[in-house]
């Protein structure tokens, strides 16, 4: 067990790193953040900020030697860097699980090899693979770059072979997957924490609504039948087992016709769709990340109140009005709403600047209140 008073490290200083840092410091740990951005949101809360690239070996060595344990807040931190850090301290999740999830090709191969359901796909390494891929998958389809995509970036819907060729070129002719366009009934996610001793705590299933490929609203619990929720939690637990996973894992699912589940993707970290846990669960996903990292017993993941989370994107930051005035007024005046802002200096369209969560005993009331606030923004 790594006890409070020790120093923990977080690779990546975005909002997820910030919330990890807050949880770790609440439990009495010191935190060092490594991130190249001198104004990274996590650095505000950390004891120390190493401003360096994620693959800077000198910086990583110093970081690894100063920390008792290190976790990551995004899957695009090179798995190579995690492997390197593991020479010096505990690293959770391990590089292998992160490597699988940071590449859509290896991720999908992992799903199919182990019998986990996912959408049909074909691998595209070069232009020549496009016509056979379309022949196999059909149209319309989605082409996604295998690495470094997020928030719907790095993917395009395609209706013709020409569109697929153009999309492939636009993405820089890097390896991609062509995925069947599935008729979505609903999107859900399961987040769980799994300790080194295989003890697992699964959060309730969340229901996710996206807008322009970016998560917009999350409802917890998801409005789905109990048996479907159980099935999703079971698949996520099995996935974590197969990965021999230690840490917080997020599994995104599509629900298609007939209540069938397909895994969309996994994230080896806390997830935007789990932000509601900060206010609505007995233990939140970031505290679980600290607990799994340090080998502490897991907290209870139970939901204390139905909750609806709404993301606040940079689009709302209007130069003509002091941006926080509008948000402050409309969110803070609702006594059932909790506001979280990430302290980012610069707002850009589509950039996640904060979120709020509305709680009520009845999910439909929480949703109505949350959407009321959203419409005033
Ligand atoms: P994020 O980082 O937000 O998870 P991402 O860039 O990794 O997003 P995906 O999760 O693959 O991308 O896709 C984003 C959204 O696009 C999905 O949540 C879903 O709404 C839609 N989408 C992706 N793949 C498919 C598909 N095969 N069929 C239908 N819709 C899809
Ligand atoms: Mg996704």
GROMACS .gro file of C-alpha atoms and ligand atoms in nm:
model
  409
    1UNK     CA    1   0.000   0.000   0.000
    2UNK     CA    2   0.124   0.345  -0.088
    3UNK     CA    3   0.017   0.559   0.203
    4UNK     CA    4  -0.096   0.923   0.222
    5UNK     CA    5   0.204   1.152   0.251
    6UNK     CA    6   0.366   0.980  -0.049
    7UNK     CA    7   0.406   1.148  -0.385
    8UNK     CA    8   0.194   1.043  -0.682
    9UNK     CA    9   0.245   1.138  -1.045
   10UNK     CA   10   0.000   1.200  -1.323
   11UNK     CA   11   0.103   1.188  -1.686
   12UNK     CA   12  -0.109   1.454  -1.855
   13UNK     CA   13  -0.239   1.776  -1.707
   14UNK     CA   14  -0.585   1.820  -1.859
   15UNK     CA   15  -0.913   1.829  -1.669
   16UNK     CA   16  -0.899   1.457  -1.592
   17UNK     CA   17  -0.554   1.505  -1.442
   18UNK     CA   18  -0.683   1.802  -1.249
   19UNK     CA   19  -0.965   1.601  -1.092
   20UNK     CA   20  -0.723   1.316  -1.013
   21UNK     CA   21  -0.492   1.568  -0.847
   22UNK     CA   22  -0.775   1.713  -0.638
   23UNK     CA   23  -0.877   1.362  -0.524
   24UNK     CA   24  -0.519   1.264  -0.440
   25UNK     CA   25  -0.456   1.581  -0.241
   26UNK     CA   26  -0.783   1.538  -0.055
   27UNK     CA   27  -0.652   1.201   0.059
   28UNK     CA   28  -0.327   1.359   0.174
   29UNK     CA   29  -0.092   1.271  -0.113
   30UNK     CA   30   0.149   1.502  -0.288
   31UNK     CA   31   0.110   1.523  -0.664
   32UNK     CA   32   0.348   1.595  -0.950
   33UNK     CA   33   0.202   1.661  -1.295
   34UNK     CA   34   0.399   1.607  -1.614
   35UNK     CA   35   0.260   1.799  -1.911
   36UNK     CA   36   0.419   2.014  -2.182
   37UNK     CA   37   0.160   2.292  -2.143
   38UNK     CA   38   0.281   2.544  -1.883
   39UNK     CA   39  -0.083   2.635  -1.810
   40UNK     CA   40  -0.223   2.286  -1.784
   41UNK     CA   41  -0.540   2.269  -1.569
   42UNK     CA   42  -0.398   2.002  -1.337
   43UNK     CA   43  -0.089   2.204  -1.255
   44UNK     CA   44  -0.298   2.456  -1.055
   45UNK     CA   45  -0.374   2.187  -0.800
   46UNK     CA   46  -0.044   2.002  -0.803
   47UNK     CA   47   0.256   2.039  -0.572
   48UNK     CA   48   0.480   2.050  -0.873
   49UNK     CA   49   0.456   2.066  -1.249
   50UNK     CA   50   0.723   1.920  -1.475
   51UNK     CA   51   0.684   2.105  -1.804
   52UNK     CA   52   0.810   1.850  -2.053
   53UNK     CA   53   0.711   1.642  -2.347
   54UNK     CA   54   0.556   1.301  -2.273
   55UNK     CA   55   0.850   1.124  -2.435
   56UNK     CA   56   1.131   1.335  -2.282
   57UNK     CA   57   1.344   1.063  -2.120
   58UNK     CA   58   1.534   1.292  -1.884
   59UNK     CA   59   1.215   1.445  -1.753
   60UNK     CA   60   1.047   1.104  -1.728
   61UNK     CA   61   1.337   0.962  -1.530
   62UNK     CA   62   1.327   1.248  -1.278
   63UNK     CA   63   0.948   1.213  -1.260
   64UNK     CA   64   0.964   0.837  -1.207
   65UNK     CA   65   1.226   0.867  -0.935
   66UNK     CA   66   1.032   1.126  -0.739
   67UNK     CA   67   0.699   0.944  -0.744
   68UNK     CA   68   0.590   0.634  -0.555
   69UNK     CA   69   0.329   0.565  -0.824
   70UNK     CA   70   0.217   0.718  -1.153
   71UNK     CA   71  -0.109   0.706  -1.344
   72UNK     CA   72  -0.217   0.860  -1.673
   73UNK     CA   73  -0.511   1.077  -1.765
   74UNK     CA   74  -0.521   1.015  -2.139
   75UNK     CA   75  -0.452   0.717  -2.361
   76UNK     CA   76  -0.238   0.911  -2.602
   77UNK     CA   77   0.049   0.928  -2.356
   78UNK     CA   78   0.292   0.698  -2.532
   79UNK     CA   79   0.275   0.345  -2.391
   80UNK     CA   80   0.652   0.351  -2.438
   81UNK     CA   81   0.676   0.627  -2.174
   82UNK     CA   82   0.470   0.424  -1.928
   83UNK     CA   83   0.694   0.123  -1.986
   84UNK     CA   84   0.998   0.344  -1.924
   85UNK     CA   85   0.849   0.491  -1.603
   86UNK     CA   86   0.776   0.142  -1.471
   87UNK     CA   87   1.151   0.095  -1.414
   88UNK     CA   88   1.135   0.355  -1.139
   89UNK     CA   89   0.796   0.323  -0.970
   90UNK     CA   90   0.452   0.161  -0.976
   91UNK     CA   91   0.263   0.250  -1.296
   92UNK     CA   92  -0.112   0.184  -1.321
   93UNK     CA   93  -0.275   0.108  -1.555
   94UNK     CA   94   0.009  -0.084  -1.714
   95UNK     CA   95   0.159   0.005  -2.050
   96UNK     CA   96   0.010  -0.302  -2.222
   97UNK     CA   97  -0.353  -0.212  -2.151
   98UNK     CA   98  -0.287   0.148  -2.254
   99UNK     CA   99  -0.115   0.034  -2.575
  100UNK     CA  100  -0.419  -0.172  -2.674
  101UNK     CA  101  -0.663   0.113  -2.618
  102UNK     CA  102  -0.455   0.381  -2.788
  103UNK     CA  103  -0.481   0.213  -3.124
  104UNK     CA  104  -0.823   0.131  -3.271
  105UNK     CA  105  -0.680  -0.157  -3.471
  106UNK     CA  106  -0.528  -0.336  -3.172
  107UNK     CA  107  -0.833  -0.246  -2.964
  108UNK     CA  108  -1.077  -0.403  -3.211
  109UNK     CA  109  -0.851  -0.704  -3.260
  110UNK     CA  110  -0.854  -0.748  -2.884
  111UNK     CA  111  -1.236  -0.739  -2.878
  112UNK     CA  112  -1.274  -0.993  -3.157
  113UNK     CA  113  -0.997  -1.225  -3.031
  114UNK     CA  114  -1.164  -1.247  -2.691
  115UNK     CA  115  -1.519  -1.271  -2.821
  116UNK     CA  116  -1.641  -0.925  -2.715
  117UNK     CA  117  -1.911  -0.784  -2.944
  118UNK     CA  118  -1.822  -0.482  -3.158
  119UNK     CA  119  -1.927  -0.327  -3.491
  120UNK     CA  120  -1.792  -0.493  -3.807
  121UNK     CA  121  -1.473  -0.327  -3.927
  122UNK     CA  122  -1.188  -0.358  -4.174
  123UNK     CA  123  -0.830  -0.235  -4.138
  124UNK     CA  124  -0.702   0.024  -4.385
  125UNK     CA  125  -0.324   0.062  -4.404
  126UNK     CA  126  -0.306   0.222  -4.748
  127UNK     CA  127  -0.531   0.360  -5.025
  128UNK     CA  128  -0.537   0.016  -5.186
  129UNK     CA  129  -0.720  -0.128  -4.887
  130UNK     CA  130  -1.016   0.108  -4.924
  131UNK     CA  131  -1.211  -0.061  -5.204
  132UNK     CA  132  -1.186  -0.410  -5.046
  133UNK     CA  133  -1.279  -0.264  -4.706
  134UNK     CA  134  -1.591  -0.104  -4.853
  135UNK     CA  135  -1.673  -0.428  -5.031
  136UNK     CA  136  -1.654  -0.608  -4.695
  137UNK     CA  137  -1.828  -0.350  -4.469
  138UNK     CA  138  -2.067  -0.175  -4.708
  139UNK     CA  139  -2.178   0.188  -4.720
  140UNK     CA  140  -2.249   0.421  -4.550
  141UNK     CA  141  -1.965   0.364  -4.306
  142UNK     CA  142  -1.733   0.553  -4.072
  143UNK     CA  143  -1.363   0.583  -4.132
  144UNK     CA  144  -1.159   0.643  -3.816
  145UNK     CA  145  -0.787   0.700  -3.781
  146UNK     CA  146  -0.632   0.428  -3.570
  147UNK     CA  147  -0.453   0.667  -3.335
  148UNK     CA  148  -0.492   1.008  -3.172
  149UNK     CA  149  -0.863   1.057  -3.237
  150UNK     CA  150  -1.082   1.213  -2.967
  151UNK     CA  151  -1.413   1.394  -2.934
  152UNK     CA  152  -1.513   1.279  -3.281
  153UNK     CA  153  -1.196   1.425  -3.436
  154UNK     CA  154  -1.012   1.194  -3.669
  155UNK     CA  155  -1.321   1.028  -3.810
  156UNK     CA  156  -1.561   1.087  -4.098
  157UNK     CA  157  -1.886   0.937  -4.223
  158UNK     CA  158  -1.855   0.826  -4.582
  159UNK     CA  159  -2.123   0.741  -4.838
  160UNK     CA  160  -1.911   0.664  -5.143
  161UNK     CA  161  -1.569   0.520  -5.225
  162UNK     CA  162  -1.455   0.866  -5.337
  163UNK     CA  163  -1.554   1.014  -5.003
  164UNK     CA  164  -1.364   0.739  -4.825
  165UNK     CA  165  -1.052   0.806  -5.032
  166UNK     CA  166  -1.077   1.178  -4.967
  167UNK     CA  167  -1.131   1.127  -4.592
  168UNK     CA  168  -0.832   0.891  -4.579
  169UNK     CA  169  -0.611   1.150  -4.752
  170UNK     CA  170  -0.746   1.431  -4.531
  171UNK     CA  171  -0.645   1.236  -4.223
  172UNK     CA  172  -0.292   1.215  -4.356
  173UNK     CA  173  -0.310   0.865  -4.509
  174UNK     CA  174  -0.236   0.712  -4.167
  175UNK     CA  175  -0.365   0.364  -4.072
  176UNK     CA  176  -0.743   0.367  -4.020
  177UNK     CA  177  -1.037   0.138  -3.964
  178UNK     CA  178  -1.353   0.138  -4.169
  179UNK     CA  179  -1.646   0.067  -3.941
  180UNK     CA  180  -2.006  -0.017  -4.028
  181UNK     CA  181  -2.244   0.266  -3.942
  182UNK     CA  182  -2.461   0.106  -3.675
  183UNK     CA  183  -2.822   0.216  -3.615
  184UNK     CA  184  -2.784   0.353  -3.263
  185UNK     CA  185  -3.076   0.326  -3.026
  186UNK     CA  186  -2.872   0.463  -2.743
  187UNK     CA  187  -2.514   0.506  -2.623
  188UNK     CA  188  -2.413   0.397  -2.276
  189UNK     CA  189  -2.090   0.359  -2.081
  190UNK     CA  190  -1.968   0.159  -1.787
  191UNK     CA  191  -1.685   0.280  -1.568
  192UNK     CA  192  -1.522   0.052  -1.317
  193UNK     CA  193  -1.229   0.044  -1.082
  194UNK     CA  194  -1.022  -0.271  -1.050
  195UNK     CA  195  -0.748  -0.316  -0.793
  196UNK     CA  196  -0.425  -0.514  -0.823
  197UNK     CA  197  -0.598  -0.782  -0.610
  198UNK     CA  198  -0.877  -0.805  -0.875
  199UNK     CA  199  -1.130  -0.646  -0.640
  200UNK     CA  200  -1.372  -0.460  -0.869
  201UNK     CA  201  -1.623  -0.180  -0.811
  202UNK     CA  202  -1.853  -0.099  -1.102
  203UNK     CA  203  -2.034   0.233  -1.130
  204UNK     CA  204  -2.395   0.243  -1.247
  205UNK     CA  205  -2.446   0.247  -1.624
  206UNK     CA  206  -2.450   0.596  -1.775
  207UNK     CA  207  -2.655   0.703  -2.078
  208UNK     CA  208  -2.471   0.936  -2.315
  209UNK     CA  209  -2.593   1.186  -2.570
  210UNK     CA  210  -2.342   1.326  -2.819
  211UNK     CA  211  -2.355   1.641  -3.027
  212UNK     CA  212  -2.117   1.681  -3.324
  213UNK     CA  213  -1.923   1.376  -3.204
  214UNK     CA  214  -1.864   1.531  -2.860
  215UNK     CA  215  -2.026   1.409  -2.540
  216UNK     CA  216  -2.302   1.656  -2.454
  217UNK     CA  217  -2.521   1.509  -2.179
  218UNK     CA  218  -2.485   1.207  -1.948
  219UNK     CA  219  -2.772   1.060  -1.746
  220UNK     CA  220  -2.717   0.823  -1.456
  221UNK     CA  221  -2.863   0.575  -1.419
  222UNK     CA  222  -2.920   0.498  -1.788
  223UNK     CA  223  -3.288   0.459  -1.878
  224UNK     CA  224  -3.252   0.098  -1.989
  225UNK     CA  225  -3.393  -0.233  -1.863
  226UNK     CA  226  -3.211  -0.383  -1.563
  227UNK     CA  227  -3.102  -0.692  -1.756
  228UNK     CA  228  -2.933  -0.479  -2.024
  229UNK     CA  229  -2.755  -0.274  -1.757
  230UNK     CA  230  -2.638  -0.594  -1.589
  231UNK     CA  231  -2.513  -0.729  -1.920
  232UNK     CA  232  -2.312  -0.411  -1.988
  233UNK     CA  233  -2.159  -0.418  -1.639
  234UNK     CA  234  -2.076  -0.785  -1.685
  235UNK     CA  235  -1.904  -0.731  -2.022
  236UNK     CA  236  -1.703  -0.439  -1.879
  237UNK     CA  237  -1.595  -0.650  -1.583
  238UNK     CA  238  -1.487  -0.936  -1.810
  239UNK     CA  239  -1.297  -0.696  -2.033
  240UNK     CA  240  -1.105  -0.563  -1.733
  241UNK     CA  241  -1.029  -0.919  -1.630
  242UNK     CA  242  -0.902  -1.013  -1.976
  243UNK     CA  243  -0.678  -0.706  -1.974
  244UNK     CA  244  -0.557  -0.798  -1.625
  245UNK     CA  245  -0.639  -0.435  -1.563
  246UNK     CA  246  -0.549  -0.225  -1.264
  247UNK     CA  247  -0.700   0.123  -1.246
  248UNK     CA  248  -1.015   0.295  -1.367
  249UNK     CA  249  -1.148   0.169  -1.699
  250UNK     CA  250  -1.427   0.317  -1.913
  251UNK     CA  251  -1.614   0.108  -2.168
  252UNK     CA  252  -1.834   0.282  -2.426
  253UNK     CA  253  -2.119   0.080  -2.577
  254UNK     CA  254  -2.367   0.122  -2.857
  255UNK     CA  255  -2.714  -0.016  -2.796
  256UNK     CA  256  -2.860  -0.132  -3.129
  257UNK     CA  257  -3.195  -0.276  -3.236
  258UNK     CA  258  -3.326  -0.553  -3.012
  259UNK     CA  259  -3.123  -0.424  -2.717
  260UNK     CA  260  -2.800  -0.574  -2.850
  261UNK     CA  261  -2.475  -0.431  -2.709
  262UNK     CA  262  -2.168  -0.349  -2.916
  263UNK     CA  263  -1.851  -0.218  -2.756
  264UNK     CA  264  -1.746   0.107  -2.922
  265UNK     CA  265  -1.417   0.171  -2.747
  266UNK     CA  266  -1.244   0.161  -2.412
  267UNK     CA  267  -1.049   0.426  -2.225
  268UNK     CA  268  -0.783   0.330  -1.969
  269UNK     CA  269  -0.874   0.614  -1.733
  270UNK     CA  270  -1.164   0.803  -1.579
  271UNK     CA  271  -1.405   0.924  -1.844
  272UNK     CA  272  -1.611   1.233  -1.920
  273UNK     CA  273  -1.927   1.024  -1.887
  274UNK     CA  274  -1.827   0.949  -1.526
  275UNK     CA  275  -1.806   1.308  -1.409
  276UNK     CA  276  -2.148   1.273  -1.249
  277UNK     CA  277  -1.981   1.042  -0.992
  278UNK     CA  278  -1.809   1.349  -0.841
  279UNK     CA  279  -2.137   1.461  -0.695
  280UNK     CA  280  -2.374   1.168  -0.717
  281UNK     CA  281  -2.180   0.861  -0.601
  282UNK     CA  282  -2.047   0.752  -0.266
  283UNK     CA  283  -1.698   0.741  -0.419
  284UNK     CA  284  -1.611   0.922  -0.740
  285UNK     CA  285  -1.407   0.788  -1.031
  286UNK     CA  286  -1.100   0.997  -0.949
  287UNK     CA  287  -1.086   0.882  -0.589
  288UNK     CA  288  -1.108   0.526  -0.724
  289UNK     CA  289  -0.816   0.604  -0.954
  290UNK     CA  290  -0.611   0.711  -0.651
  291UNK     CA  291  -0.723   0.406  -0.453
  292UNK     CA  292  -0.634   0.158  -0.730
  293UNK     CA  293  -0.303   0.333  -0.790
  294UNK     CA  294  -0.206   0.313  -0.424
  295UNK     CA  295  -0.343  -0.032  -0.348
  296UNK     CA  296  -0.602   0.106  -0.104
  297UNK     CA  297  -0.937  -0.071  -0.061
  298UNK     CA  298  -1.190   0.048  -0.320
  299UNK     CA  299  -1.471   0.280  -0.221
  300UNK     CA  300  -1.839   0.201  -0.266
  301UNK     CA  301  -1.946   0.300  -0.619
  302UNK     CA  302  -2.316   0.324  -0.545
  303UNK     CA  303  -2.530   0.606  -0.678
  304UNK     CA  304  -2.674   0.834  -0.409
  305UNK     CA  305  -2.899   1.033  -0.639
  306UNK     CA  306  -3.005   1.028  -1.002
  307UNK     CA  307  -2.790   1.276  -1.190
  308UNK     CA  308  -2.760   1.453  -1.523
  309UNK     CA  309  -2.428   1.600  -1.634
  310UNK     CA  310  -2.397   1.862  -1.907
  311UNK     CA  311  -2.064   1.957  -2.066
  312UNK     CA  312  -1.975   2.325  -2.101
  313UNK     CA  313  -1.789   2.375  -2.427
  314UNK     CA  314  -1.581   2.672  -2.537
  315UNK     CA  315  -1.857   2.773  -2.779
  316UNK     CA  316  -2.038   2.929  -2.481
  317UNK     CA  317  -1.750   3.161  -2.399
  318UNK     CA  318  -1.879   3.471  -2.572
  319UNK     CA  319  -1.628   3.754  -2.592
  320UNK     CA  320  -1.897   4.023  -2.549
  321UNK     CA  321  -2.019   3.905  -2.208
  322UNK     CA  322  -1.793   3.812  -1.920
  323UNK     CA  323  -1.839   3.443  -1.994
  324UNK     CA  324  -1.854   3.318  -1.642
  325UNK     CA  325  -2.127   3.563  -1.549
  326UNK     CA  326  -2.386   3.392  -1.765
  327UNK     CA  327  -2.280   3.043  -1.665
  328UNK     CA  328  -2.247   3.137  -1.302
  329UNK     CA  329  -2.588   3.297  -1.294
  330UNK     CA  330  -2.773   3.016  -1.462
  331UNK     CA  331  -2.601   2.720  -1.303
  332UNK     CA  332  -2.537   2.850  -0.953
  333UNK     CA  333  -2.891   2.979  -0.912
  334UNK     CA  334  -3.020   2.622  -0.940
  335UNK     CA  335  -2.970   2.477  -0.590
  336UNK     CA  336  -2.960   2.122  -0.724
  337UNK     CA  337  -2.680   2.197  -0.973
  338UNK     CA  338  -2.306   2.163  -0.909
  339UNK     CA  339  -2.064   2.362  -1.123
  340UNK     CA  340  -1.715   2.242  -1.220
  341UNK     CA  341  -1.482   2.466  -1.420
  342UNK     CA  342  -1.145   2.345  -1.542
  343UNK     CA  343  -0.950   2.670  -1.522
  344UNK     CA  344  -0.853   2.670  -1.889
  345UNK     CA  345  -0.719   3.003  -2.004
  346UNK     CA  346  -0.836   2.986  -2.359
  347UNK     CA  347  -1.180   2.889  -2.487
  348UNK     CA  348  -1.214   2.733  -2.831
  349UNK     CA  349  -1.520   2.589  -3.002
  350UNK     CA  350  -1.560   2.226  -2.898
  351UNK     CA  351  -1.308   2.258  -2.612
  352UNK     CA  352  -1.429   2.115  -2.282
  353UNK     CA  353  -1.419   2.405  -2.035
  354UNK     CA  354  -1.629   2.264  -1.753
  355UNK     CA  355  -1.949   2.079  -1.673
  356UNK     CA  356  -2.241   2.088  -1.434
  357UNK     CA  357  -2.437   1.810  -1.273
  358UNK     CA  358  -2.799   1.833  -1.162
  359UNK     CA  359  -2.928   1.588  -0.902
  360UNK     CA  360  -3.276   1.482  -0.813
  361UNK     CA  361  -3.441   1.169  -0.674
  362UNK     CA  362  -3.617   1.136  -1.012
  363UNK     CA  363  -3.402   1.121  -1.323
  364UNK     CA  364  -3.669   1.292  -1.536
  365UNK     CA  365  -3.674   1.589  -1.296
  366UNK     CA  366  -3.296   1.613  -1.301
  367UNK     CA  367  -3.304   1.600  -1.681
  368UNK     CA  368  -3.571   1.871  -1.708
  369UNK     CA  369  -3.375   2.101  -1.475
  370UNK     CA  370  -3.047   2.034  -1.656
  371UNK     CA  371  -3.202   2.105  -1.996
  372UNK     CA  372  -3.368   2.420  -1.861
  373UNK     CA  373  -3.028   2.553  -1.759
  374UNK     CA  374  -2.877   2.441  -2.089
  375UNK     CA  375  -3.138   2.634  -2.287
  376UNK     CA  376  -3.064   2.955  -2.096
  377UNK     CA  377  -2.695   2.923  -2.182
  378LIG     P1  378  -1.459   1.029  -2.767
  378LIG     O1  379  -1.320   1.070  -2.748
  378LIG     O2  380  -1.558   1.135  -2.734
  378LIG     O3  381  -1.495   0.898  -2.705
  378LIG     P2  382  -1.387   0.944  -3.030
  378LIG     O4  383  -1.331   1.050  -3.112
  378LIG     O5  384  -1.298   0.847  -2.963
  378LIG     O6  385  -1.483   1.008  -2.923
  378LIG     P3  386  -1.588   0.749  -3.108
  378LIG     O7  387  -1.624   0.722  -2.968
  378LIG     O8  388  -1.538   0.636  -3.188
  378LIG     O9  389  -1.484   0.867  -3.124
  378LIG    O10  390  -1.711   0.812  -3.185
  378LIG     C1  391  -1.773   0.931  -3.141
  378LIG     C2  392  -1.923   0.920  -3.162
  378LIG    O11  393  -1.956   0.902  -3.301
  378LIG     C3  394  -1.984   0.801  -3.093
  378LIG    O12  395  -2.008   0.826  -2.957
  378LIG     C4  396  -2.113   0.783  -3.176
  378LIG    O13  397  -2.210   0.880  -3.140
  378LIG     C5  398  -2.065   0.813  -3.318
  378LIG     N1  399  -2.020   0.688  -3.381
  378LIG     C6  400  -1.894   0.638  -3.379
  378LIG     N2  401  -1.885   0.521  -3.445
  378LIG     C7  402  -2.009   0.492  -3.490
  378LIG     C8  403  -2.066   0.383  -3.568
  378LIG     N3  404  -1.992   0.281  -3.610
  378LIG     N4  405  -2.198   0.390  -3.596
  378LIG     C9  406  -2.274   0.494  -3.555
  378LIG     N5  407  -2.227   0.599  -3.483
  378LIG    C10  408  -2.097   0.600  -3.451
  379LIG    MG1  409  -1.587   0.758  -2.790
   0.00000   0.00000   0.00000
